[in-house]
CSV table of C-alpha atoms in Angstrom, one decimal:
chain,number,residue,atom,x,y,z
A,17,UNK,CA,0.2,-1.3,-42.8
A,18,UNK,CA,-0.3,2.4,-43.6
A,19,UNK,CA,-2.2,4.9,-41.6
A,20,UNK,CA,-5.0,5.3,-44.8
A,21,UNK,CA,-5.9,1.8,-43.7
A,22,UNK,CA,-8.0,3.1,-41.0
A,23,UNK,CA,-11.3,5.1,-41.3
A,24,UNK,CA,-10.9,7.5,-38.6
A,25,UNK,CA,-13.6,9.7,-36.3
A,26,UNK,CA,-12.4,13.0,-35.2
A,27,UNK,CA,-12.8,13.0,-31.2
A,28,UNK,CA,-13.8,16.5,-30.5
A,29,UNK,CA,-14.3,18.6,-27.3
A,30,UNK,CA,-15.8,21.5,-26.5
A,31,UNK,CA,-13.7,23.5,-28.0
A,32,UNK,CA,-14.5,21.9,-31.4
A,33,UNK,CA,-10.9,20.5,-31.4
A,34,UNK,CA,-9.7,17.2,-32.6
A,35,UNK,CA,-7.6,15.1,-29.9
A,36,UNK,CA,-5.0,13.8,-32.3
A,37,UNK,CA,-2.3,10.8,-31.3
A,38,UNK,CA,0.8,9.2,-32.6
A,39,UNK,CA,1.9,5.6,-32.0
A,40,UNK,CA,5.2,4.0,-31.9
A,41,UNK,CA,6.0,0.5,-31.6
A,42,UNK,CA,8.5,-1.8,-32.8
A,43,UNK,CA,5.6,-4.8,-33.5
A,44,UNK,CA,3.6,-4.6,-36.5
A,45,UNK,CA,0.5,-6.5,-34.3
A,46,UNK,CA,1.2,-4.0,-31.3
A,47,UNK,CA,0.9,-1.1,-33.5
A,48,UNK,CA,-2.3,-2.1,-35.3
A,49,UNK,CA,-3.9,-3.2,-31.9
A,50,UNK,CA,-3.2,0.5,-31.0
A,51,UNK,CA,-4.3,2.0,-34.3
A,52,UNK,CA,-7.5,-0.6,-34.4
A,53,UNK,CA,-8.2,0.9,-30.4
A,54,UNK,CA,-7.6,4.9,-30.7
A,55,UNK,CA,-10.3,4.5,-33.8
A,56,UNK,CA,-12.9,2.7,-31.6
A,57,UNK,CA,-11.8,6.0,-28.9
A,58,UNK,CA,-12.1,8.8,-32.0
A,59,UNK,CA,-8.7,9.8,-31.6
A,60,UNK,CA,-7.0,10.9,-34.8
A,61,UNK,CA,-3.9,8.9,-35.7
A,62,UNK,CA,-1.6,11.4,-36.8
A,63,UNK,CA,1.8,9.5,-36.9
A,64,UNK,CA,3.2,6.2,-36.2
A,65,UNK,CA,6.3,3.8,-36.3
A,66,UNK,CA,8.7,2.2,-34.5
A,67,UNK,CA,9.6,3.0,-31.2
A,68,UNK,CA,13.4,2.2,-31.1
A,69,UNK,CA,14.6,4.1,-34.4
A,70,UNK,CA,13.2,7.1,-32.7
A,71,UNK,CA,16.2,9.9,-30.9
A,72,UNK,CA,16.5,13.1,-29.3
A,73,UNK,CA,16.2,14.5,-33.4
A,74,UNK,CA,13.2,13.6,-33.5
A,75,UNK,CA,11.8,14.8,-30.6
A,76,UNK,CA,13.7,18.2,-30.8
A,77,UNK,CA,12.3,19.0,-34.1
A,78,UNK,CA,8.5,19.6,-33.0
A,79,UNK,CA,6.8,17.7,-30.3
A,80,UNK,CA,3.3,18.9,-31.7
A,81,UNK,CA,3.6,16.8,-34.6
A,82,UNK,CA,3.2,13.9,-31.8
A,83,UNK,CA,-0.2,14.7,-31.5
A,84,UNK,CA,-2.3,15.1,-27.8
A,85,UNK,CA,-1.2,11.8,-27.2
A,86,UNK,CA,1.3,9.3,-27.4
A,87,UNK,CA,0.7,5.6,-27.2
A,88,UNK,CA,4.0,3.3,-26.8
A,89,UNK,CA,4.5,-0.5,-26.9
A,90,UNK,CA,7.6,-1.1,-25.1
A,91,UNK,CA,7.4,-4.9,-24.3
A,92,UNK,CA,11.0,-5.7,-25.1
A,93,UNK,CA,13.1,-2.9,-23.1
A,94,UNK,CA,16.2,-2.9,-25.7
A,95,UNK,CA,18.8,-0.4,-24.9
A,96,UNK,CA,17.4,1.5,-28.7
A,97,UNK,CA,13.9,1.6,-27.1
A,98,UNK,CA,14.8,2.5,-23.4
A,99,UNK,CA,16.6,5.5,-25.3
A,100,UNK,CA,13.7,6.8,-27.1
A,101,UNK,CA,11.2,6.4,-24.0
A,102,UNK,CA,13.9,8.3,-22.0
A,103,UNK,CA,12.7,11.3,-25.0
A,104,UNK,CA,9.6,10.8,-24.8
A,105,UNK,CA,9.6,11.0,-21.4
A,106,UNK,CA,11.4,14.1,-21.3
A,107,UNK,CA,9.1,15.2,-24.4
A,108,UNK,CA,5.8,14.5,-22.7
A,109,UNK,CA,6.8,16.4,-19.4
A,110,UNK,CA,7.1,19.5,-21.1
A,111,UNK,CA,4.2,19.7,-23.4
A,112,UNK,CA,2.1,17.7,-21.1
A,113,UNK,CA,1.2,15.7,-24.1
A,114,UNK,CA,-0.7,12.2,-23.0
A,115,UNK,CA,1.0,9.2,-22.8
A,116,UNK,CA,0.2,5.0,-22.8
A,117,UNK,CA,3.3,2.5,-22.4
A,118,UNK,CA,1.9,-0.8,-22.6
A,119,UNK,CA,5.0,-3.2,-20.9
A,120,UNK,CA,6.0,-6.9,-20.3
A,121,UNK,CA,6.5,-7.8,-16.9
A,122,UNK,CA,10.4,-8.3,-18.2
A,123,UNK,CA,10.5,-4.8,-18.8
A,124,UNK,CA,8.8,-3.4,-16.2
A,125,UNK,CA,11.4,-2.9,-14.4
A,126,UNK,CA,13.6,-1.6,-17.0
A,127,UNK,CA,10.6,1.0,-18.4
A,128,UNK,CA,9.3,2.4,-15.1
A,129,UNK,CA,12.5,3.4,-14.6
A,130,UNK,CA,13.3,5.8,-17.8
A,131,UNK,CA,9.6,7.2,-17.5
A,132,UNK,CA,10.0,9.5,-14.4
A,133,UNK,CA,9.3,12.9,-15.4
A,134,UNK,CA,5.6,13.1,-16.7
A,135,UNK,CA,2.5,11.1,-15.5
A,136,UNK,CA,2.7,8.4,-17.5
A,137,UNK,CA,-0.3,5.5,-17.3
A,138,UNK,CA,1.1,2.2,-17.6
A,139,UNK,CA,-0.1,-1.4,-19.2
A,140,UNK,CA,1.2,-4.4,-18.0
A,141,UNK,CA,0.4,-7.5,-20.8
A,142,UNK,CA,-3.0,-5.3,-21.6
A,143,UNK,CA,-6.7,-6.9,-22.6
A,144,UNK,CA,-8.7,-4.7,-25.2
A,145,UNK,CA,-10.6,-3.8,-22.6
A,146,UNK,CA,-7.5,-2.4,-20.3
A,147,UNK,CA,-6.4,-0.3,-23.6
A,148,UNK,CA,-9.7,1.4,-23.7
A,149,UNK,CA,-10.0,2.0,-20.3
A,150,UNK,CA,-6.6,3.8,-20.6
A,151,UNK,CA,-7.6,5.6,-23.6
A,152,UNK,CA,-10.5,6.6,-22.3
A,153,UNK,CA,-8.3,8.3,-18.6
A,154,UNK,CA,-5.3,9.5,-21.2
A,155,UNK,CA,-8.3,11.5,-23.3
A,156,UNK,CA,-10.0,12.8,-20.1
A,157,UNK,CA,-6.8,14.3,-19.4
A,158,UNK,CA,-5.3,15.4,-22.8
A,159,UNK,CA,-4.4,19.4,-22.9
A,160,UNK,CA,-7.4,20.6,-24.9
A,161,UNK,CA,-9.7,18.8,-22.4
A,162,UNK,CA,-8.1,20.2,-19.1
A,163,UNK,CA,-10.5,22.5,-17.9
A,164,UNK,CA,-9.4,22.3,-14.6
A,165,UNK,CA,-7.1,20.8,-12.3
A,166,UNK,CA,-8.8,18.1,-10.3
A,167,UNK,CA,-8.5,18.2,-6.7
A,168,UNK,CA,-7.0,15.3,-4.4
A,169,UNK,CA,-10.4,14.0,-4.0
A,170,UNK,CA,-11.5,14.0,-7.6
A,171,UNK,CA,-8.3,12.4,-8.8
A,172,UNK,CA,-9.1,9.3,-6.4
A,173,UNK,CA,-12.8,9.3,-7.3
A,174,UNK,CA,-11.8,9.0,-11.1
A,175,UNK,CA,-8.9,6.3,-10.5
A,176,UNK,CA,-11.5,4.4,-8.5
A,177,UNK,CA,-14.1,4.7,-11.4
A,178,UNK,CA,-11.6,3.7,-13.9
A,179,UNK,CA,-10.5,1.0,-12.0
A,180,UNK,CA,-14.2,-0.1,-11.5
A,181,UNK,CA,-14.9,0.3,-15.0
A,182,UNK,CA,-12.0,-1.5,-16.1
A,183,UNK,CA,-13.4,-4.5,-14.1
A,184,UNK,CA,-16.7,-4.3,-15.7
A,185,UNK,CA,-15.3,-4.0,-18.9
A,186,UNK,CA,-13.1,-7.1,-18.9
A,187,UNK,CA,-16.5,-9.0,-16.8
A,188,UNK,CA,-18.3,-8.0,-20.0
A,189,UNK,CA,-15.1,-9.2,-22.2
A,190,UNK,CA,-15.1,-12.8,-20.4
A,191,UNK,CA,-18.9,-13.2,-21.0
A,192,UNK,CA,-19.2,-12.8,-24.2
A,193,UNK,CA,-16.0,-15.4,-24.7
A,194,UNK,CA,-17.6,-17.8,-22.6
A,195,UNK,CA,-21.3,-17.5,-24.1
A,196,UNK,CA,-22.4,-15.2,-21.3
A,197,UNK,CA,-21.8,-17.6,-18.9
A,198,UNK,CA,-19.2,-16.1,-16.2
A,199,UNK,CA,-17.7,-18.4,-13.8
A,200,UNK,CA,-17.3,-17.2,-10.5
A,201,UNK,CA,-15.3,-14.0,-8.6
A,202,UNK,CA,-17.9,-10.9,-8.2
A,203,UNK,CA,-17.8,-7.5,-8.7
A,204,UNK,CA,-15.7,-5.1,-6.8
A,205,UNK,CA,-18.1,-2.4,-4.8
A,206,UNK,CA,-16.0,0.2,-2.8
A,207,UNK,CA,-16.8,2.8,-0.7
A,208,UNK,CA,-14.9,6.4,-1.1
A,209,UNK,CA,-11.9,6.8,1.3
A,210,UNK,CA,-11.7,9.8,2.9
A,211,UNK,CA,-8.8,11.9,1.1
A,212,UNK,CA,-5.6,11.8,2.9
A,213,UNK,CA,-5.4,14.5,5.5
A,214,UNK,CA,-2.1,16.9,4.7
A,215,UNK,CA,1.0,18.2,7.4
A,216,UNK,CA,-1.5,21.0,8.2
A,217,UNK,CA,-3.6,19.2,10.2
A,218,UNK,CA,-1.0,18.0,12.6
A,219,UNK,CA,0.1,21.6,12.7
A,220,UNK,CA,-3.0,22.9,14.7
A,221,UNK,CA,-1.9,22.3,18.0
A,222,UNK,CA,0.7,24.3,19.4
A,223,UNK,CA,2.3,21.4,21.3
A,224,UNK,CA,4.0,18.8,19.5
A,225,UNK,CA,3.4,15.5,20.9
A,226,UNK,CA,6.6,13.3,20.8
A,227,UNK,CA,6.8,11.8,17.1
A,228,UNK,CA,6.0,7.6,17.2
A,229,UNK,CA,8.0,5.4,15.2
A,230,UNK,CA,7.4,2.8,12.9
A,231,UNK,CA,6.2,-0.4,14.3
A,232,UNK,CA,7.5,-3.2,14.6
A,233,UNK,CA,8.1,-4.9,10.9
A,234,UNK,CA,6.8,-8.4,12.2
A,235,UNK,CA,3.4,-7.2,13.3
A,236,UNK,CA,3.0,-5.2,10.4
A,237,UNK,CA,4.1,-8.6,7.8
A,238,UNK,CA,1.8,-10.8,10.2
A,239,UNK,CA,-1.4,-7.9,9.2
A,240,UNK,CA,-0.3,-8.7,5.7
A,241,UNK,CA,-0.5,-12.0,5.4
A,242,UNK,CA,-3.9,-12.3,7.7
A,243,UNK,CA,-5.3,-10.0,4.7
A,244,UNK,CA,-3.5,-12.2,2.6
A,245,UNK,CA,-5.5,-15.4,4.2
A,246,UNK,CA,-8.7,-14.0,3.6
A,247,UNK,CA,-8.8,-14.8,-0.2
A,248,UNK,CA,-8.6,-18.7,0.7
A,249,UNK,CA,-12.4,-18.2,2.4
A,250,UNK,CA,-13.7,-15.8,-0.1
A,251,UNK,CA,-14.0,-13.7,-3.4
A,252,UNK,CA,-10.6,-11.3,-2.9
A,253,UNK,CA,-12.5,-8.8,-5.2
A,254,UNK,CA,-14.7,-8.1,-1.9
A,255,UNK,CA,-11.4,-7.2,-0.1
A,256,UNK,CA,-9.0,-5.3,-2.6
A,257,UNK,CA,-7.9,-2.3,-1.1
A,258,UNK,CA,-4.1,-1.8,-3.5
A,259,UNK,CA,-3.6,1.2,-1.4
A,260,UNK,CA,-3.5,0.3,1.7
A,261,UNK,CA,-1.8,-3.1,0.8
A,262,UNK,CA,0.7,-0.9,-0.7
A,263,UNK,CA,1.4,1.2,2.4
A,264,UNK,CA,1.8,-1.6,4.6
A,265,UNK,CA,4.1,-3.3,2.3
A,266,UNK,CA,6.3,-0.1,2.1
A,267,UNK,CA,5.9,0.7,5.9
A,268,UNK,CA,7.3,-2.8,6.8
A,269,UNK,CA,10.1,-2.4,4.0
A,270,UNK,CA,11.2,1.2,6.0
A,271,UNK,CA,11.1,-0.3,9.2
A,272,UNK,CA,13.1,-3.2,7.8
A,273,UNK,CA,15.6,-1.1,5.9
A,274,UNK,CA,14.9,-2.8,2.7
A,275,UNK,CA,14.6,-1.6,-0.6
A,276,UNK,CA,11.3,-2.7,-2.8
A,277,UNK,CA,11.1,-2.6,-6.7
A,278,UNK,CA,8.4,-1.4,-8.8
A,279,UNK,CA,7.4,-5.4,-9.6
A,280,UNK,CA,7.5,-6.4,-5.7
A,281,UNK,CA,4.8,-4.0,-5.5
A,282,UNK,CA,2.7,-4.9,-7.5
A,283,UNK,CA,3.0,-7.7,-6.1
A,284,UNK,CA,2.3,-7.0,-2.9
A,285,UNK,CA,-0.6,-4.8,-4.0
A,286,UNK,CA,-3.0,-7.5,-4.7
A,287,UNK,CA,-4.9,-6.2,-7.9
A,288,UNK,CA,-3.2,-6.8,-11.4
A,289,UNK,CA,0.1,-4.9,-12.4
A,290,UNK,CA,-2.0,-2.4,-14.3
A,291,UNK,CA,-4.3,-1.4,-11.5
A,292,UNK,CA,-1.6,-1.3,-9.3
A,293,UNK,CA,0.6,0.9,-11.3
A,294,UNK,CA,-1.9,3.2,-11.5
A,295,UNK,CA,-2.3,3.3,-7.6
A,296,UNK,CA,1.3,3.4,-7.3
A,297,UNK,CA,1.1,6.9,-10.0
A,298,UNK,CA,-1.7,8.5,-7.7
A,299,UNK,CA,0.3,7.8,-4.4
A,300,UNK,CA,2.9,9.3,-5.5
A,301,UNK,CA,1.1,12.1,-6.9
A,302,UNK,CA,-0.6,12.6,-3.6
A,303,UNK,CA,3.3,12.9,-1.7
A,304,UNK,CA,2.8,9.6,0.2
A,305,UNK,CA,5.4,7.6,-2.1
A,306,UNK,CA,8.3,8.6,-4.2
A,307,UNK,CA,10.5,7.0,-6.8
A,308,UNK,CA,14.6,6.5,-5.5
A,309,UNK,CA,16.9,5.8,-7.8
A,310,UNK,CA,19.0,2.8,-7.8
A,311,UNK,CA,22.7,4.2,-8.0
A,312,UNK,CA,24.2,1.3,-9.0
A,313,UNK,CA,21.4,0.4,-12.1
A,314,UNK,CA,20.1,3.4,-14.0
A,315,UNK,CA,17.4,0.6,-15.7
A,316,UNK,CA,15.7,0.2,-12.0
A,317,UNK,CA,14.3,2.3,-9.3
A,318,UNK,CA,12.0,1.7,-6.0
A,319,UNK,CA,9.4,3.1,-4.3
A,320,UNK,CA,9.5,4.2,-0.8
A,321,UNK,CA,7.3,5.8,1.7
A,322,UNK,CA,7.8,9.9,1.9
A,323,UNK,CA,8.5,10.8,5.3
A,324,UNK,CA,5.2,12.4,5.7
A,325,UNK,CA,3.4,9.0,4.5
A,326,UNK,CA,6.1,7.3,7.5
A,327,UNK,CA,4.7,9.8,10.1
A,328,UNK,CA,1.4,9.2,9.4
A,329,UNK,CA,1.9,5.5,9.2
A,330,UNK,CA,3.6,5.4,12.5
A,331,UNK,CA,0.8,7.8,14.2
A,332,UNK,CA,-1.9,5.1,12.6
A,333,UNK,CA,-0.3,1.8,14.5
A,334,UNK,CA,0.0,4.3,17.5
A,335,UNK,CA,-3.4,5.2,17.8
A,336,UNK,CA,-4.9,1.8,17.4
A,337,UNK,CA,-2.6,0.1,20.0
A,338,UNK,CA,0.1,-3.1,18.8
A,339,UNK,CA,-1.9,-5.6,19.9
A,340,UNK,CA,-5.0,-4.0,17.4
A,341,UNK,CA,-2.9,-4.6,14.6
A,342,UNK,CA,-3.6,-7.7,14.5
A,343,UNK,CA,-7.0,-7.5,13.7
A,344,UNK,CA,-6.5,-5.3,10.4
């Protein structure tokens, strides 16, 4: 399969530019899902190949010939293709160029934890419909459409669109499989959480109230799992909040001195690996979670609460009481 196979439309902003994009993958049918996909976005496919033939040479030698963005099918995390993504990684950082990995949940694990520099958006086992949603996110923010940074607030309005849009689009995908006849679940409606408040705030008063701790790990597991029960009554699409989820399951990790993988939580999350990767990205981007480093295994790394995200945490279970928990 050669890149003249494919008709492709120019996808141009308003600076009359092209957003041009390379794709490596080991798997012929991964690449020409990608190829078949940046066409239907107007992207111009500029280069492709394999993923794991791919070194530090190749990087080195111009990055722009990768294009705005890259899109990478890493679903079998060989040592080869851990290698390149660790470029491409490094690649992507400094040129801000776009970038899609589309994993396994095998190597999960393995690719989260080589992709650490730039803000990668992750697939986990992606529909159609999850590709374009991605594309469409990746193309928003490629360098010839930044305009502006976004603000806290804009970032979480645009991951819940994308999220929401996402669910439509695969609701849409299922109808038409089943001859528009969906069965069951609902679609998500969510109202826009406030934007977390930063160290500032806490900074107005002159007197320092005594710092809380974390609360106790059991109340905090027995809040998770009565949020967990409520999916046996109803839809869980009414109740999916990955966030919040998220920060309990990391609050109750710190307090237990436990160490939780990229996979656990997702898990623990609630929503599907993608939407919950993407949660886990803006989190981190906001300073409430950060990546650590497993010393012992270069090929994994955790995610843990930042000590401001601890404080807040602990001033939340302060202010509603212990025995309030229990109702959250």
């Amino acid at each position: 399969m050669t890149q003249a196979d494919f008709a492709y439309h120019a996808l141009r902003d308003g600076s009359a530019l092209s957003n041009t994009a390379a794709i490596l993958a080991d798997a012929d049918a991964a690449r020409e899902e990608w190829c078949a996909d940046a066409e239907a976005a107007g992207l111009t496919v500029i280069q492709q190949g394999g993923l794991s033939g791919y070194s530090s040479q190749n990087f080195d030698s111009g990055i722009a010939a990768f294009g705005d963005i890259m899109l990478v099918d890493c679903r079998e995390a060989g040592a080869a293709s851990l290698a390149a993504l660790t470029y491409i990684d490094e690649a992507a950082a400094r040129s801000g160029m776009g970038l899609v990995v589309s994993v396994s949940p095998e190597s999960l694990e393995a690719v989260f934890a080589c992709v650490s520099n730039c803000d990668a958006d992750f697939l986990v086992d992606p529909t159609p419909a999850e590709r374009i949603v991605a594309l469409g996110q990746v193309i928003a923010h490629a360098p010839r459409a930044r305009v502006r940074e976004l603000s806290d607030d804009d970032r979480t309005t645009l991951l819940r669109l994308t999220e929401q849009v996402g669910e439509i689009a695969a609701k849409l995908e299922s109808m038409g499989q089943a001859g528009l006849s969906p069965q069951g679940g609902a679609f998500r409606f969510e109202s826009p959480g406030d934007a977390f408040k930063g160290e500032n705030e806490s900074e107005k008063s002159l007197i320092r109230k005594p710092r809380p701790s974390l609360p106790d790990p059991r109340l905090v597991r027995e809040i998770i799992r009565h949020r967990q029960m409520r999916a046996k009554f109803f839809d869980g699409d009414f109740f999916a909040d990955p966030a919040w989820d998220i920060l309990l399951d990391l609050t109750a990790a710190r307090a237990e001195h436990k160490r939780v993988s990229v996979t656990s939580l997702c898990i623990a999350s609630g929503v599907p690996p993608t939407t919950a990767l993407r949660w886990i990205s803006q989190l981190i981007e906001a300073g409430l979670l950060e990546r650590v480093q497993d010393d012992t295994d270069k090929r994994r790394a955790f995610i843990a609460l930042t000590d401001k995200a601890a404080h807040a945490m602990a001033e939340y279970f302060a202010a509603i009481g212990a025995g309030a928990g229990n109702a959250r």
